[in-house]
PDB file of C-alpha atoms and ligand atoms in Angstrom:
ATOM      1  CA  GLN S 944     -11.034 -59.438 -17.954  1.00  0.00           C
ATOM      2  CA  ALA S 945      -8.296 -57.741 -19.991  1.00  0.00           C
ATOM      3  CA  GLN S 946     -10.640 -54.803 -20.568  1.00  0.00           C
ATOM      4  CA  LEU S 947     -11.369 -54.555 -16.838  1.00  0.00           C
ATOM      5  CA  GLN S 948      -7.691 -54.527 -15.911  1.00  0.00           C
ATOM      6  CA  ALA S 949      -7.109 -51.703 -18.355  1.00  0.00           C
ATOM      7  CA  LEU S 950     -10.066 -49.764 -16.951  1.00  0.00           C
ATOM      8  CA  ALA S 951      -9.632 -50.158 -13.209  1.00  0.00           C
ATOM      9  CA  PRO S 952      -6.320 -48.343 -12.602  1.00  0.00           C
ATOM     10  CA  MET S 953      -7.524 -45.326 -14.574  1.00  0.00           C
ATOM     11  CA  ALA S 954     -10.745 -44.821 -12.674  1.00  0.00           C
ATOM     12  CA  PRO S 955     -10.126 -42.896  -9.423  1.00  0.00           C
ATOM     13  CA  ILE S 956     -11.714 -43.886  -6.108  1.00  0.00           C
ATOM     14  CA  HIS S 957     -12.601 -40.900  -3.920  1.00  0.00           C
ATOM     15  CA  CYS S 958     -12.832 -41.732  -0.201  1.00  0.00           C
ATOM     16  CA  PHE S 959     -14.379 -39.465   2.432  1.00  0.00           C
ATOM     17  CA  PRO S 960     -14.961 -39.851   6.160  1.00  0.00           C
ATOM     18  CA  VAL S 961     -18.125 -37.727   5.868  1.00  0.00           C
ATOM     19  CA  ILE S 962     -19.971 -36.481   2.791  1.00  0.00           C
ATOM     20  CA  ASP S 963     -23.487 -35.277   2.000  1.00  0.00           C
ATOM     21  CA  SER S 964     -24.139 -38.033  -0.539  1.00  0.00           C
ATOM     22  CA  THR S 965     -21.715 -40.135  -2.573  1.00  0.00           C
ATOM     23  CA  ASN S 966     -24.231 -40.110  -5.445  1.00  0.00           C
ATOM     24  CA  GLN S 967     -24.338 -36.313  -5.306  1.00  0.00           C
ATOM     25  CA  PHE S 968     -20.522 -36.106  -5.362  1.00  0.00           C
ATOM     26  CA  LEU S 969     -20.357 -38.043  -8.631  1.00  0.00           C
ATOM     27  CA  LEU S 970     -23.380 -36.286 -10.145  1.00  0.00           C
ATOM     28  CA  GLU S 971     -21.452 -33.035  -9.751  1.00  0.00           C
ATOM     29  CA  ARG S 972     -18.481 -34.524 -11.639  1.00  0.00           C
ATOM     30  CA  VAL S 973     -20.208 -36.177 -14.583  1.00  0.00           C
ATOM     31  CA  ASN S 974     -18.386 -34.068 -17.168  1.00  0.00           C
ATOM     32  CA  GLN S 975     -14.948 -35.087 -15.962  1.00  0.00           C
ATOM     33  CA  ALA S 976     -15.561 -38.536 -14.432  1.00  0.00           C
ATOM     34  CA  ARG S 977     -14.285 -41.742 -16.026  1.00  0.00           C
ATOM     35  CA  ALA S 978     -16.368 -44.872 -16.390  1.00  0.00           C
ATOM     36  CA  GLY S 979     -15.886 -46.910 -13.236  1.00  0.00           C
ATOM     37  CA  GLU S 980     -14.903 -43.921 -11.080  1.00  0.00           C
ATOM     38  CA  CYS S 981     -16.113 -44.434  -7.508  1.00  0.00           C
ATOM     39  CA  CYS S 982     -16.882 -42.514  -4.360  1.00  0.00           C
ATOM     40  CA  LEU S 983     -16.840 -44.183  -0.930  1.00  0.00           C
ATOM     41  CA  ALA S 984     -17.701 -42.684   2.445  1.00  0.00           C
ATOM     42  CA  GLU S 985     -17.923 -43.738   6.081  1.00  0.00           C
ATOM     43  CA  CYS S 986     -21.002 -41.619   6.662  1.00  0.00           C
ATOM     44  CA  GLN S 987     -23.508 -39.502   4.706  1.00  0.00           C
ATOM     45  CA  THR S 988     -25.307 -36.475   6.083  1.00  0.00           C
ATOM     46  CA  ALA S 989     -27.867 -36.332   3.252  1.00  0.00           C
ATOM     47  CA  GLY S 990     -27.924 -39.878   1.854  1.00  0.00           C
ATOM     48  CA  ARG S 991     -30.699 -40.406  -0.654  1.00  0.00           C
ATOM     49  CA  GLY S 992     -32.971 -43.379  -1.108  1.00  0.00           C
ATOM     50  CA  ARG S 993     -35.519 -44.212  -3.774  1.00  0.00           C
ATOM     51  CA  ARG S 994     -38.775 -42.302  -4.085  1.00  0.00           C
ATOM     52  CA  GLY S 995     -37.337 -39.210  -2.383  1.00  0.00           C
ATOM     53  CA  LYS S 996     -36.721 -40.946   0.938  1.00  0.00           C
ATOM     54  CA  PRO S 997     -33.631 -40.207   3.024  1.00  0.00           C
ATOM     55  CA  TRP S 998     -31.073 -42.983   3.402  1.00  0.00           C
ATOM     56  CA  ILE S 999     -29.744 -43.178   6.959  1.00  0.00           C
ATOM     57  CA  SER S1000     -26.019 -43.920   6.913  1.00  0.00           C
ATOM     58  CA  PRO S1001     -24.393 -43.735  10.376  1.00  0.00           C
ATOM     59  CA  PHE S1002     -20.589 -43.560  10.617  1.00  0.00           C
ATOM     60  CA  GLY S1003     -18.798 -46.778   9.701  1.00  0.00           C
ATOM     61  CA  CYS S1004     -21.909 -48.991   9.672  1.00  0.00           C
ATOM     62  CA  GLN S1005     -22.439 -49.538   5.956  1.00  0.00           C
ATOM     63  CA  LEU S1006     -20.643 -49.929   2.692  1.00  0.00           C
ATOM     64  CA  ILE S1007     -21.544 -46.606   1.069  1.00  0.00           C
ATOM     65  CA  LEU S1008     -20.478 -46.654  -2.531  1.00  0.00           C
ATOM     66  CA  SER S1009     -21.307 -44.880  -5.768  1.00  0.00           C
ATOM     67  CA  MET S1010     -19.951 -45.545  -9.237  1.00  0.00           C
ATOM     68  CA  TYR S1011     -20.055 -43.376 -12.333  1.00  0.00           C
ATOM     69  CA  TRP S1012     -20.728 -44.777 -15.807  1.00  0.00           C
ATOM     70  CA  ARG S1013     -21.567 -43.317 -19.198  1.00  0.00           C
ATOM     71  CA  LEU S1014     -23.991 -45.086 -21.526  1.00  0.00           C
ATOM     72  CA  GLU S1015     -23.323 -44.102 -25.112  1.00  0.00           C
ATOM     73  CA  GLN S1016     -26.681 -45.550 -26.217  1.00  0.00           C
ATOM     74  CA  GLY S1017     -28.551 -42.966 -24.126  1.00  0.00           C
ATOM     75  CA  MET S1018     -31.126 -43.056 -21.364  1.00  0.00           C
ATOM     76  CA  ALA S1019     -33.542 -45.484 -22.967  1.00  0.00           C
ATOM     77  CA  ALA S1020     -30.813 -48.137 -22.877  1.00  0.00           C
ATOM     78  CA  ALA S1021     -30.554 -47.797 -19.101  1.00  0.00           C
ATOM     79  CA  MET S1022     -33.910 -49.470 -18.529  1.00  0.00           C
ATOM     80  CA  GLY S1023     -33.476 -52.371 -16.126  1.00  0.00           C
ATOM     81  CA  LEU S1024     -29.966 -51.313 -15.167  1.00  0.00           C
ATOM     82  CA  SER S1025     -30.646 -51.326 -11.428  1.00  0.00           C
ATOM     83  CA  LEU S1026     -31.726 -54.974 -11.674  1.00  0.00           C
ATOM     84  CA  ALA S1027     -28.349 -55.844 -13.206  1.00  0.00           C
ATOM     85  CA  VAL S1028     -26.648 -53.893 -10.419  1.00  0.00           C
ATOM     86  CA  GLY S1029     -28.562 -55.944  -7.829  1.00  0.00           C
ATOM     87  CA  VAL S1030     -27.339 -59.188  -9.376  1.00  0.00           C
ATOM     88  CA  ALA S1031     -23.748 -57.883  -9.446  1.00  0.00           C
ATOM     89  CA  VAL S1032     -23.816 -56.926  -5.752  1.00  0.00           C
ATOM     90  CA  VAL S1033     -25.329 -60.275  -4.684  1.00  0.00           C
ATOM     91  CA  GLU S1034     -22.718 -62.125  -6.742  1.00  0.00           C
ATOM     92  CA  ALA S1035     -19.952 -60.055  -5.117  1.00  0.00           C
ATOM     93  CA  LEU S1036     -21.286 -61.117  -1.698  1.00  0.00           C
ATOM     94  CA  GLU S1037     -21.612 -64.764  -2.756  1.00  0.00           C
ATOM     95  CA  SER S1038     -18.008 -64.737  -3.968  1.00  0.00           C
ATOM     96  CA  LEU S1039     -16.970 -63.682  -0.447  1.00  0.00           C
ATOM     97  CA  GLY S1040     -18.936 -66.522   1.141  1.00  0.00           C
ATOM     98  CA  TYR S1041     -22.172 -64.664   2.017  1.00  0.00           C
ATOM     99  CA  GLN S1042     -24.943 -67.026   0.938  1.00  0.00           C
ATOM    100  CA  GLY S1043     -28.730 -66.638   1.096  1.00  0.00           C
ATOM    101  CA  VAL S1044     -28.950 -63.032  -0.114  1.00  0.00           C
ATOM    102  CA  GLU S1045     -31.977 -62.418  -2.355  1.00  0.00           C
ATOM    103  CA  LEU S1046     -33.374 -59.617  -4.505  1.00  0.00           C
ATOM    104  CA  LYS S1047     -36.659 -57.818  -4.103  1.00  0.00           C
ATOM    105  CA  TRP S1048     -37.982 -56.081  -7.203  1.00  0.00           C
ATOM    106  CA  PRO S1049     -36.971 -53.598  -8.336  1.00  0.00           C
ATOM    107  CA  ASN S1050     -33.669 -53.257  -6.524  1.00  0.00           C
ATOM    108  CA  ASP S1051     -33.364 -54.164  -2.868  1.00  0.00           C
ATOM    109  CA  LEU S1052     -31.094 -56.835  -1.480  1.00  0.00           C
ATOM    110  CA  TYR S1053     -32.866 -58.977   1.093  1.00  0.00           C
ATOM    111  CA  TYR S1054     -31.698 -61.430   3.699  1.00  0.00           C
ATOM    112  CA  GLN S1055     -34.272 -63.573   5.490  1.00  0.00           C
ATOM    113  CA  GLY S1056     -37.058 -61.193   4.511  1.00  0.00           C
ATOM    114  CA  ARG S1057     -35.295 -58.026   5.676  1.00  0.00           C
ATOM    115  CA  LYS S1058     -33.593 -55.317   3.674  1.00  0.00           C
ATOM    116  CA  LEU S1059     -29.823 -55.730   3.551  1.00  0.00           C
ATOM    117  CA  ALA S1060     -29.005 -53.106   0.945  1.00  0.00           C
ATOM    118  CA  GLY S1061     -30.584 -50.518  -1.320  1.00  0.00           C
ATOM    119  CA  ILE S1062     -29.614 -49.363  -4.796  1.00  0.00           C
ATOM    120  CA  LEU S1063     -30.280 -45.948  -6.255  1.00  0.00           C
ATOM    121  CA  VAL S1064     -29.412 -45.266  -9.900  1.00  0.00           C
ATOM    122  CA  GLU S1065     -29.511 -41.583 -10.867  1.00  0.00           C
ATOM    123  CA  MET S1066     -29.146 -40.327 -14.440  1.00  0.00           C
ATOM    124  CA  SER S1067     -28.538 -37.134 -16.301  1.00  0.00           C
ATOM    125  CA  GLY S1068     -28.445 -36.395 -20.013  1.00  0.00           C
ATOM    126  CA  SER S1069     -30.715 -35.341 -22.825  1.00  0.00           C
ATOM    127  CA  ALA S1070     -32.766 -37.396 -25.237  1.00  0.00           C
ATOM    128  CA  GLY S1071     -30.756 -38.889 -28.091  1.00  0.00           C
ATOM    129  CA  ALA S1072     -27.366 -38.217 -26.449  1.00  0.00           C
ATOM    130  CA  SER S1073     -25.181 -40.416 -24.262  1.00  0.00           C
ATOM    131  CA  CYS S1074     -26.292 -40.387 -20.643  1.00  0.00           C
ATOM    132  CA  HIS S1075     -24.463 -40.137 -17.333  1.00  0.00           C
ATOM    133  CA  LEU S1076     -25.248 -42.730 -14.698  1.00  0.00           C
ATOM    134  CA  VAL S1077     -24.477 -42.740 -11.004  1.00  0.00           C
ATOM    135  CA  ILE S1078     -25.045 -46.085  -9.334  1.00  0.00           C
ATOM    136  CA  GLY S1079     -25.354 -45.873  -5.549  1.00  0.00           C
ATOM    137  CA  VAL S1080     -25.240 -48.813  -3.161  1.00  0.00           C
ATOM    138  CA  GLY S1081     -25.844 -48.690   0.592  1.00  0.00           C
ATOM    139  CA  LEU S1082     -25.138 -52.059   2.243  1.00  0.00           C
ATOM    140  CA  ASN S1083     -25.672 -52.624   5.977  1.00  0.00           C
ATOM    141  CA  LEU S1084     -22.659 -54.108   7.729  1.00  0.00           C
ATOM    142  CA  ALA S1085     -23.451 -53.613  11.425  1.00  0.00           C
ATOM    143  CA  MET S1086     -26.017 -50.973  12.321  1.00  0.00           C
ATOM    144  CA  PRO S1087     -26.416 -49.448  15.793  1.00  0.00           C
ATOM    145  CA  ALA S1088     -29.702 -50.560  17.432  1.00  0.00           C
ATOM    146  CA  ARG S1089     -30.751 -46.966  18.138  1.00  0.00           C
ATOM    147  CA  GLU S1090     -31.138 -46.297  14.411  1.00  0.00           C
ATOM    148  CA  GLY S1091     -34.364 -48.329  14.548  1.00  0.00           C
ATOM    149  CA  GLU S1092     -36.314 -45.165  15.286  1.00  0.00           C
ATOM    150  CA  ARG S1093     -35.170 -43.491  12.086  1.00  0.00           C
ATOM    151  CA  ILE S1094     -35.401 -46.387   9.647  1.00  0.00           C
ATOM    152  CA  ASP S1095     -38.893 -47.247   8.418  1.00  0.00           C
ATOM    153  CA  GLN S1096     -38.505 -50.966   7.819  1.00  0.00           C
ATOM    154  CA  ALA S1097     -36.890 -54.092   9.255  1.00  0.00           C
ATOM    155  CA  TRP S1098     -33.302 -54.360   8.130  1.00  0.00           C
ATOM    156  CA  ALA S1099     -30.643 -57.038   7.909  1.00  0.00           C
ATOM    157  CA  GLU S1100     -26.891 -56.661   8.288  1.00  0.00           C
ATOM    158  CA  LEU S1101     -23.964 -58.522   6.806  1.00  0.00           C
ATOM    159  CA  ARG S1102     -22.914 -59.616  10.311  1.00  0.00           C
ATOM    160  CA  HIS S1103     -26.247 -61.512  10.601  1.00  0.00           C
ATOM    161  CA  ILE S1104     -25.058 -63.733   7.758  1.00  0.00           C
ATOM    162  CA  ASN S1105     -21.581 -64.147   9.198  1.00  0.00           C
ATOM    163  CA  PRO S1106     -20.547 -62.469  12.476  1.00  0.00           C
ATOM    164  CA  GLU S1107     -16.915 -62.476  11.334  1.00  0.00           C
ATOM    165  CA  LEU S1108     -17.209 -59.595   8.925  1.00  0.00           C
ATOM    166  CA  VAL S1109     -15.046 -59.606   5.847  1.00  0.00           C
ATOM    167  CA  ASP S1110     -12.474 -56.808   5.622  1.00  0.00           C
ATOM    168  CA  ARG S1111     -14.289 -53.706   4.369  1.00  0.00           C
ATOM    169  CA  ASN S1112     -11.633 -52.825   1.814  1.00  0.00           C
ATOM    170  CA  GLN S1113     -11.870 -56.325   0.388  1.00  0.00           C
ATOM    171  CA  LEU S1114     -15.654 -56.014   0.284  1.00  0.00           C
ATOM    172  CA  ALA S1115     -15.503 -52.628  -1.445  1.00  0.00           C
ATOM    173  CA  ALA S1116     -12.932 -53.910  -3.946  1.00  0.00           C
ATOM    174  CA  ARG S1117     -15.058 -56.950  -4.791  1.00  0.00           C
ATOM    175  CA  VAL S1118     -18.243 -54.921  -5.240  1.00  0.00           C
ATOM    176  CA  ILE S1119     -16.424 -52.380  -7.445  1.00  0.00           C
ATOM    177  CA  GLU S1120     -14.881 -55.144  -9.549  1.00  0.00           C
ATOM    178  CA  ARG S1121     -18.235 -56.909 -10.034  1.00  0.00           C
ATOM    179  CA  LEU S1122     -20.029 -53.670 -10.799  1.00  0.00           C
ATOM    180  CA  GLN S1123     -17.471 -52.670 -13.418  1.00  0.00           C
ATOM    181  CA  THR S1124     -17.736 -56.062 -15.096  1.00  0.00           C
ATOM    182  CA  ALA S1125     -21.547 -55.976 -14.913  1.00  0.00           C
ATOM    183  CA  MET S1126     -21.618 -52.505 -16.472  1.00  0.00           C
ATOM    184  CA  GLN S1127     -19.439 -53.648 -19.356  1.00  0.00           C
ATOM    185  CA  THR S1128     -21.780 -56.597 -19.945  1.00  0.00           C
ATOM    186  CA  PHE S1129     -24.858 -54.378 -19.626  1.00  0.00           C
ATOM    187  CA  GLU S1130     -23.385 -51.885 -22.074  1.00  0.00           C
ATOM    188  CA  GLN S1131     -22.754 -54.621 -24.637  1.00  0.00           C
ATOM    189  CA  SER S1132     -25.866 -56.749 -24.287  1.00  0.00           C
ATOM    190  CA  GLY S1133     -28.369 -55.039 -21.989  1.00  0.00           C
ATOM    191  CA  LEU S1134     -30.338 -56.707 -19.227  1.00  0.00           C
ATOM    192  CA  GLY S1135     -30.738 -60.033 -21.074  1.00  0.00           C
ATOM    193  CA  SER S1136     -27.725 -61.741 -19.554  1.00  0.00           C
ATOM    194  CA  PHE S1137     -28.863 -60.889 -15.994  1.00  0.00           C
ATOM    195  CA  VAL S1138     -32.494 -62.034 -16.172  1.00  0.00           C
ATOM    196  CA  ASP S1139     -31.946 -65.704 -15.273  1.00  0.00           C
ATOM    197  CA  ALA S1140     -29.691 -64.787 -12.366  1.00  0.00           C
ATOM    198  CA  TRP S1141     -32.210 -62.207 -11.149  1.00  0.00           C
ATOM    199  CA  ASN S1142     -35.042 -64.739 -11.249  1.00  0.00           C
ATOM    200  CA  ARG S1143     -32.903 -67.284  -9.393  1.00  0.00           C
ATOM    201  CA  LEU S1144     -32.395 -64.716  -6.609  1.00  0.00           C
ATOM    202  CA  ASP S1145     -35.994 -63.420  -6.514  1.00  0.00           C
ATOM    203  CA  HIS S1146     -37.193 -63.202  -2.907  1.00  0.00           C
ATOM    204  CA  PHE S1147     -40.876 -63.173  -3.864  1.00  0.00           C
ATOM    205  CA  ALA S1148     -40.823 -65.824  -6.608  1.00  0.00           C
ATOM    206  CA  GLY S1149     -44.097 -67.764  -6.534  1.00  0.00           C
ATOM    207  CA  ARG S1150     -45.381 -65.852  -3.499  1.00  0.00           C
ATOM    208  CA  PRO S1151     -48.492 -63.689  -3.105  1.00  0.00           C
ATOM    209  CA  VAL S1152     -47.673 -59.989  -3.286  1.00  0.00           C
ATOM    210  CA  ARG S1153     -49.340 -56.586  -3.342  1.00  0.00           C
ATOM    211  CA  LEU S1154     -48.190 -53.885  -5.759  1.00  0.00           C
ATOM    212  CA  LEU S1155     -48.790 -50.368  -4.532  1.00  0.00           C
ATOM    213  CA  MET S1156     -48.985 -47.504  -7.043  1.00  0.00           C
ATOM    214  CA  GLY S1157     -50.180 -44.430  -5.191  1.00  0.00           C
ATOM    215  CA  ASP S1158     -53.710 -45.285  -4.064  1.00  0.00           C
ATOM    216  CA  LEU S1159     -53.960 -48.269  -6.376  1.00  0.00           C
ATOM    217  CA  GLU S1160     -53.241 -51.781  -5.115  1.00  0.00           C
ATOM    218  CA  VAL S1161     -52.920 -54.877  -7.306  1.00  0.00           C
ATOM    219  CA  ARG S1162     -52.688 -58.381  -5.839  1.00  0.00           C
ATOM    220  CA  GLY S1163     -51.170 -61.410  -7.487  1.00  0.00           C
ATOM    221  CA  ILE S1164     -48.425 -64.011  -7.464  1.00  0.00           C
ATOM    222  CA  ALA S1165     -44.915 -62.779  -8.304  1.00  0.00           C
ATOM    223  CA  ARG S1166     -43.551 -64.549 -11.376  1.00  0.00           C
ATOM    224  CA  GLY S1167     -40.136 -62.956 -11.749  1.00  0.00           C
ATOM    225  CA  ILE S1168     -39.012 -60.413 -14.349  1.00  0.00           C
ATOM    226  CA  ASP S1169     -39.034 -60.371 -18.150  1.00  0.00           C
ATOM    227  CA  ASP S1170     -36.246 -59.248 -20.528  1.00  0.00           C
ATOM    228  CA  ARG S1171     -37.101 -55.567 -19.972  1.00  0.00           C
ATOM    229  CA  GLY S1172     -36.958 -55.911 -16.190  1.00  0.00           C
ATOM    230  CA  ALA S1173     -40.734 -55.646 -15.843  1.00  0.00           C
ATOM    231  CA  LEU S1174     -42.250 -57.492 -12.907  1.00  0.00           C
ATOM    232  CA  ARG S1175     -44.517 -60.331 -14.025  1.00  0.00           C
ATOM    233  CA  LEU S1176     -47.581 -60.586 -11.832  1.00  0.00           C
ATOM    234  CA  GLU S1177     -50.086 -63.406 -12.136  1.00  0.00           C
ATOM    235  CA  THR S1178     -53.463 -61.860 -11.334  1.00  0.00           C
ATOM    236  CA  GLU S1179     -57.048 -63.122 -11.557  1.00  0.00           C
ATOM    237  CA  GLU S1180     -57.249 -61.416 -14.971  1.00  0.00           C
ATOM    238  CA  GLY S1181     -54.066 -63.071 -16.237  1.00  0.00           C
ATOM    239  CA  ILE S1182     -50.382 -62.094 -16.340  1.00  0.00           C
ATOM    240  CA  LYS S1183     -49.670 -58.373 -16.008  1.00  0.00           C
ATOM    241  CA  PHE S1184     -46.334 -56.588 -16.429  1.00  0.00           C
ATOM    242  CA  TYR S1185     -45.102 -53.631 -14.391  1.00  0.00           C
ATOM    243  CA  LEU S1186     -42.096 -51.473 -15.137  1.00  0.00           C
ATOM    244  CA  GLY S1187     -40.364 -49.542 -12.301  1.00  0.00           C
ATOM    245  CA  GLY S1188     -41.159 -46.025 -11.191  1.00  0.00           C
ATOM    246  CA  GLU S1189     -43.315 -45.075  -8.247  1.00  0.00           C
ATOM    247  CA  ILE S1190     -44.279 -48.644  -7.461  1.00  0.00           C
ATOM    248  CA  SER S1191     -43.557 -50.584  -4.308  1.00  0.00           C
ATOM    249  CA  LEU S1192     -43.937 -54.266  -3.699  1.00  0.00           C
ATOM    250  CA  ARG S1193     -45.129 -55.887  -0.456  1.00  0.00           C
ATOM    251  CA  ARG S1194     -45.838 -59.371   0.768  1.00  0.00           C
ATOM    252  CA  GLY S1195     -49.461 -60.302  -0.096  1.00  0.00           C
TER     253      GLY S1195
HETATM  254  C1  BTN M1961     -33.069 -47.274  -1.457  1.00  0.00           C
HETATM  255  O1  BTN M1961     -33.213 -48.452  -1.137  1.00  0.00           O
HETATM  256  O2  BTN M1961     -33.960 -46.445  -1.225  1.00  0.00           O
HETATM  257  C2  BTN M1961     -31.808 -46.848  -2.144  1.00  0.00           C
HETATM  258  C3  BTN M1961     -30.733 -46.483  -1.162  1.00  0.00           C
HETATM  259  C4  BTN M1961     -29.428 -46.078  -1.818  1.00  0.00           C
HETATM  260  C5  BTN M1961     -28.436 -45.558  -0.829  1.00  0.00           C
HETATM  261  C6  BTN M1961     -27.084 -45.322  -1.434  1.00  0.00           C
HETATM  262  S1  BTN M1961     -25.830 -45.076  -0.219  1.00  0.00           S
HETATM  263  C7  BTN M1961     -24.707 -44.608  -1.468  1.00  0.00           C
HETATM  264  C8  BTN M1961     -25.480 -43.748  -2.451  1.00  0.00           C
HETATM  265  N1  BTN M1961     -25.522 -42.353  -2.034  1.00  0.00           N
HETATM  266  C9  BTN M1961     -26.757 -41.943  -1.770  1.00  0.00           C
HETATM  267  O3  BTN M1961     -27.070 -40.789  -1.400  1.00  0.00           O
HETATM  268  N2  BTN M1961     -27.634 -42.948  -1.942  1.00  0.00           N
HETATM  269  C10 BTN M1961     -26.963 -44.150  -2.392  1.00  0.00           C
END
């Protein structure tokens, strides 16, 4: 806690009404940014999602937040980071009274089987050196119905959990605080301290799923994650482990 208090006032928070992408803003500042530095926006014109997809962020409808961090141990140490980020964001929501939010491997927040938020971690750096991380979170607060045509999956909103939305500044502050603490923990001890919490929040735990990797499909029962953040899948040939990348997970 003492460390966090010393860190927070030094790390600037950049706020924009409109920006191309909050992740992009911080990626362009990696050489001068401080750990914990954040960028918030009301709207993105070129928001990015995972696997090269666009992230639709209409004005004032989401919490759009990115945070910069530097990992001295280098890129290899960042494995599983987005899972830790997912836990931190769910715990921020729980601390504000939003219950029932789950995680879908590798890093979506789900509410009642629909996507509530997405996480995109982008990195830069070279092998053997410290690496720059930009952690992006897009969390639906109240989306306009017309966006349905542009978004390719069913989504949930924070107002579905509680119609009396929490103050957005309070929400942003809580998510930033939890993310900073989570990053300090991750830096010191890696994913290990998040695994139990992740498995407790796992949307698919014990359920039949399909893993899609390009043209390849694997079916099995989801059995949570291991210490590396790999998805454990119980298949007819036994337990198999899958690390992130170009993989997507669907209900079986
Ligand atoms: C996904 O589920 O595909 C990840 C979505 C991540 C969206 C956030 S919004 C804030 C940050 N800026 C971006 O351009 N993307 C992330």
